[in-house]
XYZ file of C-alpha atoms in Angstrom:
654
model
C -90.836 18.087 -61.918
C -88.920 17.034 -60.061
C -88.730 14.091 -57.758
C -87.925 12.390 -54.952
C -84.313 10.999 -54.207
C -84.713 9.191 -50.990
C -84.094 9.705 -47.996
C -80.033 9.831 -47.660
C -79.990 12.505 -49.482
C -81.921 15.866 -48.941
C -84.804 17.010 -50.287
C -84.679 20.087 -52.747
C -86.360 20.326 -55.684
C -87.244 23.854 -57.998
C -90.695 25.654 -58.151
C -92.957 24.915 -61.127
C -92.814 26.573 -64.826
C -90.465 29.851 -64.227
C -88.249 28.344 -61.550
C -88.038 31.161 -59.424
C -87.521 29.806 -56.549
C -85.487 26.474 -54.780
C -86.219 24.374 -51.289
C -83.706 22.634 -50.208
C -84.213 21.084 -46.440
C -80.985 20.582 -44.362
C -80.069 18.069 -41.587
C -80.864 19.570 -39.239
C -85.090 20.237 -40.742
C -84.623 24.083 -41.689
C -86.508 24.750 -45.039
C -84.761 27.422 -46.581
C -85.904 28.830 -50.036
C -83.905 31.035 -51.790
C -84.331 33.031 -54.844
C -82.796 31.484 -58.352
C -82.768 35.024 -59.653
C -80.966 37.515 -56.901
C -78.538 34.315 -55.181
C -79.813 35.110 -51.944
C -81.301 33.527 -49.340
C -84.922 34.182 -49.652
C -86.986 33.059 -46.159
C -85.612 30.410 -44.066
C -88.278 28.356 -41.499
C -87.750 25.872 -38.614
C -90.496 23.820 -37.369
C -91.625 23.232 -34.437
C -89.688 19.547 -34.034
C -87.024 19.865 -36.714
C -84.572 17.939 -34.279
C -86.993 15.175 -33.630
C -89.154 14.497 -37.043
C -86.973 16.284 -40.411
C -88.174 16.603 -43.412
C -87.641 13.726 -45.293
C -89.069 14.921 -48.967
C -89.945 18.233 -50.675
C -92.167 19.605 -53.297
C -93.579 23.174 -54.445
C -97.790 22.661 -55.645
C -99.391 23.761 -58.247
C -99.507 27.628 -59.304
C -101.957 29.741 -57.788
C -103.129 34.420 -57.767
C -101.648 35.670 -54.622
C -105.228 37.106 -53.716
C -105.994 33.886 -52.549
C -104.134 33.080 -50.182
C -104.912 36.404 -46.910
C -103.611 39.466 -47.279
C -100.027 41.293 -45.500
C -98.441 44.170 -45.167
C -95.778 43.957 -47.725
C -92.258 45.435 -48.407
C -92.257 47.852 -51.758
C -90.087 45.377 -53.111
C -92.738 42.715 -53.519
C -95.853 45.370 -54.289
C -94.733 44.128 -58.793
C -95.209 40.287 -57.479
C -97.260 38.186 -60.204
C -100.718 37.722 -60.312
C -99.553 33.587 -59.533
C -96.526 32.310 -58.143
C -95.120 29.306 -56.795
C -96.765 29.480 -53.057
C -97.075 26.351 -50.919
C -95.134 23.829 -49.741
C -95.469 20.361 -49.382
C -93.122 19.015 -46.248
C -92.867 15.443 -45.559
C -91.906 14.310 -42.041
C -90.776 11.358 -40.195
C -93.010 11.849 -37.924
C -95.750 11.462 -39.923
C -97.578 14.356 -40.801
C -97.744 16.608 -44.202
C -96.580 20.169 -43.559
C -98.056 22.925 -46.164
C -95.937 25.650 -46.060
C -96.075 29.558 -47.647
C -94.674 31.410 -48.955
C -96.366 34.116 -49.657
C -96.745 34.185 -45.912
C -93.748 33.400 -44.391
C -95.526 30.649 -42.632
C -97.704 27.247 -41.911
C -100.390 27.264 -43.962
C -101.563 24.230 -41.461
C -100.580 20.903 -40.012
C -102.140 17.575 -41.534
C -101.550 15.245 -39.163
C -103.444 11.601 -38.097
C -102.980 10.494 -41.372
C -99.578 8.038 -40.948
C -97.939 6.060 -37.737
C -95.193 5.643 -40.228
C -91.830 8.906 -42.439
C -93.195 10.197 -45.194
C -91.781 9.484 -47.702
C -93.687 11.311 -50.631
C -96.182 13.701 -51.382
C -97.578 14.786 -54.484
C -100.466 16.947 -55.360
C -102.723 16.618 -57.213
C -103.438 19.234 -60.190
C -106.732 20.515 -60.671
C -108.402 19.576 -57.031
C -107.150 21.102 -53.244
C -106.193 17.104 -52.440
C -102.272 15.743 -51.818
C -101.869 12.524 -51.912
C -98.602 10.824 -49.434
C -97.391 8.111 -48.882
C -95.953 6.055 -45.675
C -93.907 3.652 -44.344
C -96.669 1.975 -42.364
C -97.674 0.978 -46.172
C -100.442 3.392 -46.986
C -101.657 5.942 -49.314
C -103.498 9.439 -47.560
C -105.558 10.771 -49.796
C -105.781 14.874 -47.732
C -107.893 17.611 -48.700
C -106.584 20.927 -47.648
C -109.658 22.664 -46.966
C -110.721 20.749 -43.811
C -107.304 19.738 -43.122
C -108.288 16.684 -42.297
C -107.872 12.373 -44.737
C -110.831 12.172 -46.487
C -109.522 8.808 -48.171
C -106.359 6.029 -46.926
C -106.324 2.539 -48.451
C -103.415 0.268 -48.111
C -100.678 0.159 -51.144
C -98.770 -2.442 -51.007
C -96.687 -4.950 -48.518
C -93.185 -2.677 -47.600
C -93.542 0.355 -47.019
C -94.102 3.157 -50.553
C -91.613 5.309 -51.555
C -92.888 7.543 -54.464
C -95.557 8.549 -55.991
C -96.898 9.846 -59.294
C -99.835 11.407 -60.111
C -100.536 11.544 -63.966
C -101.129 15.303 -65.669
C -104.918 14.866 -66.287
C -105.226 13.311 -62.474
C -106.905 10.522 -62.462
C -104.013 7.925 -62.534
C -102.066 7.452 -59.281
C -98.219 5.973 -59.420
C -97.406 3.971 -56.098
C -93.500 2.118 -55.719
C -92.785 -0.334 -53.265
C -90.842 -3.173 -53.939
C -92.994 -2.983 -57.084
C -95.019 -0.095 -59.103
C -98.378 -0.146 -59.318
C -101.010 1.490 -60.960
C -104.522 3.157 -59.457
C -108.078 4.383 -60.962
C -107.726 7.695 -57.951
C -111.988 7.316 -58.796
C -112.353 4.209 -58.288
C -108.759 3.348 -55.248
C -108.355 -0.082 -57.400
C -105.322 -1.488 -59.479
C -104.933 -0.037 -63.042
C -102.137 -2.146 -63.458
C -98.926 -4.348 -61.809
C -95.409 -3.436 -63.123
C -92.038 -5.178 -61.512
C -88.365 -5.210 -62.634
C -86.758 -3.612 -60.119
C -85.194 -5.510 -57.096
C -84.016 -3.012 -54.766
C -86.932 -0.306 -53.648
C -88.408 2.286 -56.151
C -86.929 5.216 -55.702
C -88.222 7.555 -58.303
C -91.750 7.490 -60.550
C -92.160 10.046 -63.408
C -94.587 10.657 -66.117
C -93.261 10.877 -69.352
C -95.831 11.686 -71.961
C -99.258 13.367 -71.659
C -101.556 10.749 -73.500
C -104.300 8.681 -72.551
C -104.135 4.971 -72.094
C -105.776 3.526 -74.229
C -103.879 5.224 -77.112
C -100.820 2.758 -75.815
C -99.511 6.047 -75.450
C -98.089 6.390 -71.874
C -94.300 6.588 -70.990
C -93.354 7.050 -66.790
C -90.027 6.760 -65.437
C -88.692 4.581 -62.709
C -86.144 4.298 -60.550
C -84.104 2.589 -57.770
C -82.094 1.841 -54.945
C -78.160 1.333 -55.683
C -79.415 0.922 -59.517
C -78.151 2.859 -62.762
C -80.956 2.259 -65.064
C -83.938 4.512 -65.474
C -86.744 2.127 -66.959
C -89.005 3.480 -69.146
C -92.743 1.782 -69.598
C -95.381 1.674 -71.102
C -98.959 1.456 -70.799
C -101.022 -0.418 -73.196
C -104.502 -0.958 -73.546
C -103.976 -4.737 -74.299
C -101.843 -5.263 -70.645
C -99.097 -6.476 -72.265
C -96.374 -4.265 -70.577
C -94.622 -6.144 -68.181
C -91.635 -5.514 -69.111
C -89.803 -2.329 -69.432
C -89.616 -0.907 -73.790
C -87.058 1.541 -73.137
C -83.879 2.275 -69.945
C -80.716 4.895 -69.793
C -78.115 4.167 -68.619
C -76.449 6.291 -65.042
C -72.952 6.462 -63.777
C -74.742 6.046 -60.327
C -78.310 6.118 -57.660
C -80.250 8.527 -60.170
C -81.270 11.791 -57.060
C -83.139 14.296 -58.916
C -85.500 13.775 -61.707
C -86.355 16.868 -64.134
C -88.587 16.022 -67.605
C -89.996 17.952 -71.252
C -93.044 15.903 -71.674
C -93.970 15.158 -74.691
C -97.413 15.429 -76.492
C -96.973 13.471 -79.900
C -95.130 10.782 -81.348
C -93.485 13.318 -82.745
C -92.052 16.001 -79.908
C -89.468 13.933 -77.901
C -88.890 13.049 -74.566
C -85.962 15.948 -73.014
C -84.713 14.539 -69.382
C -81.700 15.984 -66.850
C -80.168 13.159 -64.794
C -78.283 14.921 -61.858
C -76.752 11.447 -60.155
C -75.407 10.232 -56.258
C -72.102 11.330 -57.259
C -73.111 14.803 -58.465
C -73.233 15.182 -62.596
C -75.802 15.510 -64.550
C -77.086 14.027 -67.827
C -78.960 14.867 -70.293
C -81.856 13.011 -72.987
C -83.572 13.216 -75.798
C -85.998 10.488 -77.279
C -88.722 9.649 -79.053
C -90.919 7.465 -76.784
C -92.716 5.763 -80.021
C -92.330 1.999 -79.146
C -89.468 -0.486 -77.138
C -86.279 -0.326 -78.044
C -83.341 -2.796 -76.378
C -80.349 -1.693 -75.742
C -80.154 0.669 -73.027
C -79.657 4.324 -74.174
C -77.110 5.781 -72.804
C -76.880 10.095 -72.426
C -77.043 12.322 -75.348
C -74.630 15.449 -73.134
C -72.884 15.044 -69.805
C -71.835 17.366 -67.223
C -70.107 18.348 -64.380
C -68.752 21.149 -62.097
C -65.209 21.517 -61.413
C -62.516 24.090 -58.933
C -59.662 24.491 -58.323
C -58.451 24.131 -55.693
C -53.946 24.947 -55.782
C -53.178 23.141 -59.728
C -55.589 20.330 -59.836
C -59.647 20.156 -60.277
C -61.781 18.403 -57.484
C -65.549 18.286 -58.417
C -67.937 20.016 -56.752
C -71.202 17.915 -56.584
C -74.734 19.474 -58.821
C -77.154 19.213 -56.642
C -80.511 20.038 -58.534
C -81.461 20.890 -62.599
C -84.444 22.163 -64.967
C -84.816 22.405 -68.189
C -85.834 25.521 -68.857
C -89.122 26.680 -71.076
C -87.007 27.439 -73.546
C -85.527 24.705 -74.403
C -82.171 25.655 -74.251
C -80.887 27.043 -70.893
C -80.734 25.012 -67.583
C -80.473 26.077 -64.030
C -78.081 24.808 -62.290
C -77.402 24.583 -58.350
C -74.343 23.025 -56.823
C -72.360 23.252 -53.906
C -72.845 23.090 -50.577
C -76.800 22.673 -49.146
C -76.336 25.351 -47.230
C -75.215 27.766 -49.333
C -75.854 26.858 -53.019
C -74.901 28.098 -56.003
C -77.459 28.955 -58.672
C -76.436 29.623 -62.050
C -78.942 29.502 -65.333
C -75.805 28.441 -67.918
C -76.710 27.336 -71.488
C -76.246 23.311 -73.056
C -75.464 22.276 -77.042
C -75.935 18.594 -77.178
C -73.560 18.407 -79.674
C -70.306 18.012 -76.926
C -70.781 14.039 -75.403
C -68.525 15.710 -71.778
C -69.183 19.470 -70.357
C -67.023 20.786 -67.721
C -67.861 24.028 -66.879
C -65.111 25.263 -63.808
C -66.038 27.547 -61.225
C -64.757 29.256 -57.996
C -67.568 28.394 -56.014
C -65.226 29.380 -52.376
C -65.781 33.399 -54.779
C -68.832 33.348 -55.502
C -70.576 32.155 -52.466
C -72.725 34.735 -50.707
C -75.144 34.905 -47.867
C -77.058 37.615 -48.088
C -79.309 38.532 -44.705
C -80.719 40.772 -43.792
C -78.920 42.544 -40.172
C -82.406 43.435 -38.803
C -83.937 39.675 -38.865
C -80.311 38.264 -37.153
C -80.616 36.761 -34.016
C -77.231 37.064 -32.612
C -76.672 38.897 -30.521
C -72.438 40.028 -29.950
C -72.197 41.630 -26.165
C -70.470 44.636 -25.342
C -66.659 44.847 -24.431
C -65.340 47.961 -22.577
C -62.455 49.176 -24.267
C -60.240 50.120 -21.326
C -60.291 47.304 -19.576
C -58.659 44.506 -19.548
C -59.082 40.448 -19.621
C -56.388 38.271 -19.505
C -57.178 34.481 -18.745
C -54.340 32.004 -17.546
C -52.220 30.265 -20.972
C -52.927 33.575 -22.735
C -49.530 34.532 -24.090
C -49.990 38.106 -22.429
C -50.226 36.032 -18.952
C -47.335 35.290 -16.898
C -47.637 32.393 -14.651
C -44.755 32.247 -11.601
C -42.207 29.983 -12.128
C -41.015 28.103 -8.780
C -37.541 28.837 -7.846
C -35.074 26.554 -4.853
C -33.444 28.981 -2.813
C -30.040 29.050 -4.312
C -32.324 30.280 -7.632
C -34.223 33.074 -5.524
C -31.216 34.143 -3.547
C -29.242 35.338 -7.218
C -32.279 36.525 -8.505
C -32.674 39.100 -5.444
C -29.358 40.226 -6.689
C -29.190 40.000 -9.949
C -32.447 42.897 -11.075
C -33.522 41.396 -13.701
C -36.898 41.852 -15.296
C -36.352 40.372 -18.528
C -38.553 37.790 -19.621
C -37.042 33.748 -19.966
C -37.009 32.710 -23.568
C -38.616 29.780 -25.437
C -34.979 28.394 -25.672
C -35.110 28.894 -21.517
C -38.444 26.977 -20.978
C -37.518 24.788 -23.569
C -34.322 23.723 -21.608
C -36.521 23.815 -18.409
C -38.766 20.739 -19.405
C -35.100 18.737 -19.707
C -34.357 19.631 -16.760
C -37.321 18.813 -15.421
C -36.831 14.840 -15.560
C -33.922 15.209 -14.898
C -33.925 16.969 -12.180
C -36.295 14.209 -9.451
C -33.191 12.357 -10.182
C -30.109 15.021 -9.337
C -31.691 16.386 -6.033
C -29.623 19.608 -6.793
C -29.503 22.766 -9.564
C -32.338 22.382 -11.130
C -35.893 23.615 -12.321
C -39.332 22.504 -12.658
C -41.912 24.562 -15.152
C -45.858 25.213 -13.853
C -48.307 23.715 -16.357
C -49.182 27.569 -16.091
C -46.359 27.847 -18.118
C -46.661 24.939 -20.029
C -49.943 25.720 -21.319
C -49.082 29.531 -22.336
C -46.033 27.640 -24.294
C -48.597 25.190 -26.002
C -50.469 28.526 -27.073
C -47.118 30.261 -28.551
C -46.518 26.599 -30.252
C -50.153 26.034 -31.710
C -49.717 29.565 -32.731
C -46.023 30.106 -34.574
C -46.999 26.404 -36.203
C -43.233 25.534 -33.915
C -42.909 22.002 -34.477
C -39.615 21.742 -32.285
C -41.726 22.692 -29.135
C -45.193 20.710 -30.060
C -43.135 17.555 -29.948
C -41.204 18.779 -26.486
C -44.744 19.389 -25.146
C -46.316 16.441 -26.270
C -43.425 14.209 -25.602
C -44.822 14.363 -21.364
C -46.411 11.414 -20.071
C -47.261 12.285 -17.168
C -51.086 12.066 -17.180
C -52.091 14.774 -14.320
C -49.233 17.501 -15.879
C -51.487 16.842 -19.361
C -54.747 17.254 -17.793
C -53.873 20.990 -16.388
C -52.549 21.646 -18.861
C -54.688 21.923 -20.991
C -57.325 22.402 -18.938
C -55.730 25.317 -18.754
C -55.844 25.612 -22.293
C -58.338 29.396 -23.822
C -60.978 28.231 -25.516
C -59.288 29.676 -28.735
C -56.413 26.616 -28.814
C -58.675 24.088 -28.029
C -59.559 23.246 -31.955
C -55.956 24.293 -33.547
C -54.711 22.175 -31.036
C -57.168 18.723 -31.798
C -56.280 19.572 -35.090
C -52.436 19.396 -34.932
C -53.387 15.481 -32.659
C -55.221 14.572 -35.941
C -52.085 15.593 -37.671
C -49.714 14.181 -35.246
C -52.180 10.966 -34.718
C -52.101 10.138 -38.492
C -47.826 9.849 -38.152
C -45.816 7.033 -36.562
C -49.230 4.245 -34.785
C -45.888 4.804 -32.079
C -46.436 8.522 -31.636
C -50.703 7.641 -31.172
C -49.605 6.057 -28.161
C -49.302 9.312 -26.216
C -51.308 11.615 -29.099
C -54.893 9.947 -27.154
C -54.149 10.563 -23.904
C -53.760 14.581 -25.077
C -57.134 13.380 -26.995
C -59.180 11.726 -23.520
C -57.518 15.568 -21.447
C -58.946 17.900 -24.494
C -62.491 15.985 -24.985
C -63.096 15.779 -20.706
C -61.919 18.883 -19.825
C -63.421 20.934 -23.208
C -66.756 17.919 -22.981
C -69.289 22.638 -22.547
C -66.881 24.727 -25.831
C -67.265 22.032 -27.959
C -70.517 21.215 -27.719
C -71.151 24.612 -28.210
C -69.611 24.532 -32.148
C -71.671 24.408 -35.156
C -69.348 22.303 -36.438
C -68.617 19.705 -34.182
C -69.207 17.547 -37.273
C -66.804 18.153 -39.040
C -64.240 19.178 -36.586
C -63.616 15.563 -34.924
C -65.904 14.337 -38.449
C -61.592 12.700 -39.234
C -60.962 12.012 -35.730
C -63.120 9.533 -35.302
C -63.236 7.614 -38.819
C -58.866 7.992 -37.756
C -58.976 5.853 -34.877
C -62.566 3.073 -36.483
C -60.447 2.736 -39.012
C -57.582 1.644 -36.910
C -59.826 -0.091 -34.454
C -60.885 -2.223 -37.383
C -57.978 -2.347 -38.733
C -55.879 -3.905 -35.902
C -58.689 -6.594 -35.473
C -58.063 -7.768 -38.775
C -54.084 -8.011 -38.457
C -54.405 -9.681 -35.091
C -56.654 -12.528 -37.208
C -53.679 -12.060 -39.795
C -51.202 -12.512 -37.463
C -53.634 -15.899 -35.563
C -53.500 -17.193 -38.885
C -49.200 -16.579 -40.033
C -48.558 -18.808 -36.449
C -50.870 -21.372 -37.235
C -48.187 -21.874 -40.584
C -45.921 -21.320 -38.707
C -46.275 -23.829 -36.631
C -47.360 -26.025 -38.853
C -44.562 -25.322 -40.676
C -41.998 -26.314 -38.683
C -43.598 -29.536 -36.528
C -43.054 -30.860 -41.127
C -39.043 -29.986 -41.072
C -38.999 -31.480 -37.543
C -40.958 -34.408 -38.222
C -39.001 -34.576 -42.194
C -35.387 -34.530 -40.077
C -37.069 -37.563 -37.775
C -37.785 -40.119 -40.466
C -34.860 -39.120 -42.625
C -32.377 -41.181 -40.604
C -30.147 -44.055 -41.824
C -31.408 -47.436 -40.374
C -27.766 -49.253 -41.258
C -26.041 -49.524 -38.420
C -21.813 -47.946 -38.431
C -20.791 -50.943 -36.630
C -21.561 -54.635 -36.196
C -19.991 -57.416 -33.847
C -19.427 -60.319 -34.594
C -19.261 -63.331 -31.727
C -16.880 -65.635 -32.368
C -18.490 -69.055 -30.476
C -21.080 -70.105 -28.336
C -18.896 -71.738 -25.450
C -17.562 -67.367 -25.737
C -20.951 -67.033 -24.562
C -21.900 -69.408 -22.556
C -18.456 -67.025 -20.744
C -19.075 -64.656 -20.654
C -22.566 -65.275 -19.030
C -21.041 -66.559 -15.397
C -19.295 -62.254 -15.445
C -22.491 -60.991 -14.393
C -23.446 -62.929 -11.898
C -22.601 -62.219 -8.203
C -19.288 -64.506 -7.348
C -19.758 -67.115 -4.333
C -17.371 -68.258 -2.059
C -13.033 -68.184 -2.620
C -14.165 -72.765 -1.397
C -17.042 -73.584 -3.822
C -14.365 -71.742 -6.916
C -11.664 -73.540 -5.904
C -14.444 -76.914 -6.473
C -15.454 -76.017 -9.352
C -12.307 -75.010 -11.286
C -11.466 -78.840 -10.371
C -13.746 -80.871 -11.291
C -13.900 -78.362 -14.832
C -10.542 -79.693 -15.375
C -11.248 -83.333 -14.721
C -14.191 -83.480 -17.535
C -11.854 -81.699 -19.628
C -9.493 -84.648 -19.222
C -12.820 -86.334 -20.135
C -13.099 -85.160 -22.945
C -10.038 -85.026 -24.023
C -9.433 -88.277 -23.193
C -12.523 -89.521 -25.353
C -11.842 -87.493 -28.528
C -8.220 -89.374 -28.593
C -10.158 -92.765 -28.589
C -12.510 -91.878 -31.371
C -9.576 -90.827 -33.778
C -8.530 -93.819 -32.967
C -11.028 -95.547 -34.127
C -11.550 -93.975 -37.266
C -7.835 -94.603 -38.655
C -7.867 -97.979 -38.103
C -12.052 -97.775 -39.753
C -9.542 -96.837 -43.210
C -6.979 -99.029 -42.758
C -9.745 -102.166 -43.065
C -11.003 -100.685 -45.672
C -7.608 -100.440 -47.087
C -6.599 -103.479 -47.456
C -9.643 -105.214 -48.635
C -11.543 -105.753 -45.189
C -15.585 -106.183 -45.762
C -17.539 -104.381 -42.290
C -20.001 -105.939 -42.414
C -18.696 -109.389 -40.982
C -19.202 -108.968 -37.218
C -16.498 -112.007 -36.830
C -13.953 -110.150 -38.067
C -14.168 -107.054 -36.347
C -14.964 -108.384 -32.535
C -11.283 -110.707 -34.178
C -9.181 -107.848 -35.002
C -10.127 -106.520 -31.878
């Protein structure tokens, strides 16, 4: 039983029981059915709306007898086919319709439309009746009648999109998952149980046992997006089943699940899980109650191939457990051309690495009668000359002097590569010199570019890519032949990864190639792989440029703050102590100094002021002398014992 791997993963599924067929849906909506026995492409179907409504999920129907299908003319190789085989295949589309494809007829059996208004995320077949269930983004579950092709019943299952569905082995219960897991009774269309425990959208549901729910022995698995655990839930009769009982640890989000159910407690459940990282994990456990610790896989398997001296991992697309319980059916490699292998496994080894030569085993065998590729009829006697091809000789413009010399010497030899390189160098200097120089035409420039690409000559290519003239680049690229466009893009992408200064010139060449050869590039089938690396490189550089500009602004702000802090520290360290102190001797000099700054008066006034100043000085000197004499007399009277308090004596003495 294959579970849906989510929208991000390409839908793929092995046929039930025998694993004879592998159904793969590509990104362009094509359905390819591979035969696992012959390792060849059995059928390919392209829906009419494969570009607008891509396939979102694939599920094989139960095996049925071939006689039920209307008979058609069969080839001899199909005469001995088994009476029962996996015939019908249900495809859910992004447009909301369900396509039923028949491998016996090699065409659509019927189309189920009008049931959903959003993309179909999961499709499940009823094990017994001709009934189909589908879940969609419109939060509804639709029950389809395959005989009439119409909706039998439709009900709302969740508030969010219904991402996965699973029907119990007895066909009485239906599991639906969005943000929560609900178990529905298909007779009454009512909720039987609810299970919560995943923080993201549930993408995988699968019943693990065939026991009825009343016996406390019904278990189912669930996996969610971006979750590295597979949870096991027990459906109990008492309703106490809110938490998961067992969990299996994975290395990445589960992509494809296949298991062999348990019919009793003594029989272990065997589980094969393919993760999104391309590894396969095998589990074996007895479901008889809760287990506290997460269980690790008993065996992990990985496929790798050798490129040079180092091994390169090969992603696994799907895996199925064979009925003999000893072998595994693996599908690995690319979805356009997968490699299918049936290999035995040994659980005694914890880690197994299968080394395979993937490129040597790839062989896509398609009948030539079915091929629609038409090869044009070409006349062998005719020869087509395209401008720019190495066989085309372009004329070179010569100066009159050189033309006369060429006429004198009848030489028909072709110009060598060294001479052409010299002409490239001289073409830049020729206009400045004005004499004795010749320029190369764009046609011969294109021939030189083709020769450099074919011979991988770094010197020639470097000289050509150093051209800065936009018109010369445009004309050169326009004259390139179509087979040289892809090698030119590869060389430009390789040089773009080098020094950033070289990108200034390489971008001009990129622009010219994309504008001149748009029609040719759009016709390439592997255009995404050719231009994907260039697009991611340019996008990463643009993102890095924004981060660098932000970092430059922050660093500039920090440097300016450090500079201002350093200048403030220098200003604060200035000493406030004076290096030289000048003190004046007296206040008279200060008064005299005050007169020095005044404006000069007339000479007469100055003489009068000077005479007045002399008179005042004489008076002051005379008064000072009198005061000195009085002090001397007082001292003498004290020495003779006279009292200063007797005014009469003073008057007499005077």
